[in-house]
């Protein structure tokens, strides 16, 4: 198992999240459409890729990243194209009662040509295809004898993109179109949505109507102590870095929030130190690694936390979020009594869901000490 930092670990490099994967299958078996409730850097994309790479018998998974989507028609075209490119197409052709004819009749309705490097849509027949309607027809006609699960990553960002480019009403229509798609699909067709920002707060901000209340929520939680210790040992052994169990325990105490990414980041820092010095790793080595992890050298990994606020929040909300995080990073915490809850409630919900902070007994703190240190120095 290689230590993959920043990218999506797949195959043998993915640390098995069996509890979460079992929970996902259990909910899918009951016919639920899912929302993976997961803060950024929690490994949600790795989990979906693991489902896609090694599906259990009776399942076909299709993964689609829609972060750059700014239009409803483009969204459903992306889903159709991923279906065409994926191994799922062939599997469904074999296993579906009407799979081959249904899928091919849909996919044959459009094709892409490139003229001078510019993509131009052409259709057969000449009338433009409505991808929303066509994809809904496909899901209603398809009768798979296996479960087809369409996994949509960064769905909340697509909703926000549509709201920015085309207006709030277009985004609301998009949410309703997805809900209608789920309700009208055959029983064997299911959806999993996730993203690095909270869908409930995004949807509620746009429309109080119940556009996502049919989704069953699965929380992506940090590794438990046993899993975190096991992952550390595997990674250090693979990297040929000798480390006593006491030092690993100290490392995990310092990381505190045992999301795989933060473990992988610290393992990388310590391996760099070992490769350069060949000195025995101690608790002092861990402290120095933490300092490095919170320095500008980690901007490539942690700056997305700041970029997210700068890109998606309005000026007043962004200013408020940055002020709250600045206070917590400098003081270690902030009590809710110090905040105007009417003014900050939505911001606090965003910051909690997205993995910046947590609340306990009315006190807000950073989830990750590493992120707290980085924020204080760089944000």
Coordinates of N, CA and C in Angstrom, one line a residue, residues 52 59-63 82-95 103 142 146-149:
X52 N -16.7 1.4 -7.4 CA -16.6 1.3 -8.8 C -15.6 0.2 -9.3
X59 N -24.1 -5.7 -8.7 CA -24.0 -4.2 -8.7 C -23.1 -3.7 -9.8
X60 N -23.5 -2.6 -10.4 CA -22.7 -1.9 -11.4 C -22.7 -0.4 -10.9
X61 N -21.5 0.2 -10.8 CA -21.3 1.5 -10.4 C -20.7 2.4 -11.5
X62 N -21.3 3.6 -11.6 CA -20.7 4.6 -12.5 C -20.4 5.9 -11.7
X63 N -19.2 6.4 -11.9 CA -18.7 7.5 -11.2 C -18.6 8.7 -12.1
X82 N -20.6 9.3 -19.4 CA -19.9 8.4 -18.5 C -20.5 7.0 -18.6
X83 N -21.8 6.9 -18.8 CA -22.4 5.6 -19.0 C -21.8 4.9 -20.3
X84 N -21.7 5.7 -21.3 CA -21.2 5.2 -22.6 C -19.7 4.7 -22.4
X85 N -18.9 5.5 -21.7 CA -17.5 5.2 -21.5 C -17.2 4.0 -20.6
X86 N -18.1 3.8 -19.6 CA -17.8 3.0 -18.5 C -18.0 1.5 -18.9
X87 N -17.4 0.6 -18.1 CA -17.6 -0.8 -18.2 C -19.0 -1.2 -17.9
X88 N -19.7 -0.3 -17.3 CA -21.1 -0.6 -16.9 C -22.0 -0.8 -18.2
X89 N -21.7 -0.2 -19.2 CA -22.5 -0.3 -20.5 C -22.5 -1.7 -20.9
X90 N -21.4 -2.4 -21.0 CA -21.3 -3.7 -21.5 C -22.0 -4.7 -20.5
X91 N -21.8 -4.4 -19.2 CA -22.4 -5.3 -18.2 C -23.9 -5.2 -18.2
X92 N -24.4 -4.0 -18.4 CA -25.9 -3.8 -18.4 C -26.5 -4.4 -19.7
X93 N -25.7 -4.4 -20.8 CA -26.2 -5.0 -22.0 C -26.4 -6.5 -21.8
X94 N -25.5 -7.1 -21.0 CA -25.6 -8.5 -20.8 C -26.7 -8.9 -19.8
X95 N -26.8 -8.0 -18.8 CA -27.6 -8.4 -17.6 C -29.0 -7.8 -17.7
X103 N -30.0 1.0 -24.1 CA -28.8 1.8 -24.0 C -28.4 2.3 -25.3
X142 N -35.0 1.2 -18.7 CA -34.0 0.2 -18.4 C -34.5 -0.7 -17.3
X146 N -29.4 -6.3 -12.5 CA -28.4 -6.0 -11.5 C -28.7 -4.5 -11.1
X147 N -28.2 -4.1 -10.0 CA -28.4 -2.7 -9.5 C -27.4 -1.8 -10.2
X148 N -27.9 -0.8 -10.9 CA -27.1 0.3 -11.5 C -27.1 1.5 -10.6
X149 N -25.9 1.8 -10.1 CA -25.7 2.9 -9.1 C -24.9 4.0 -9.7

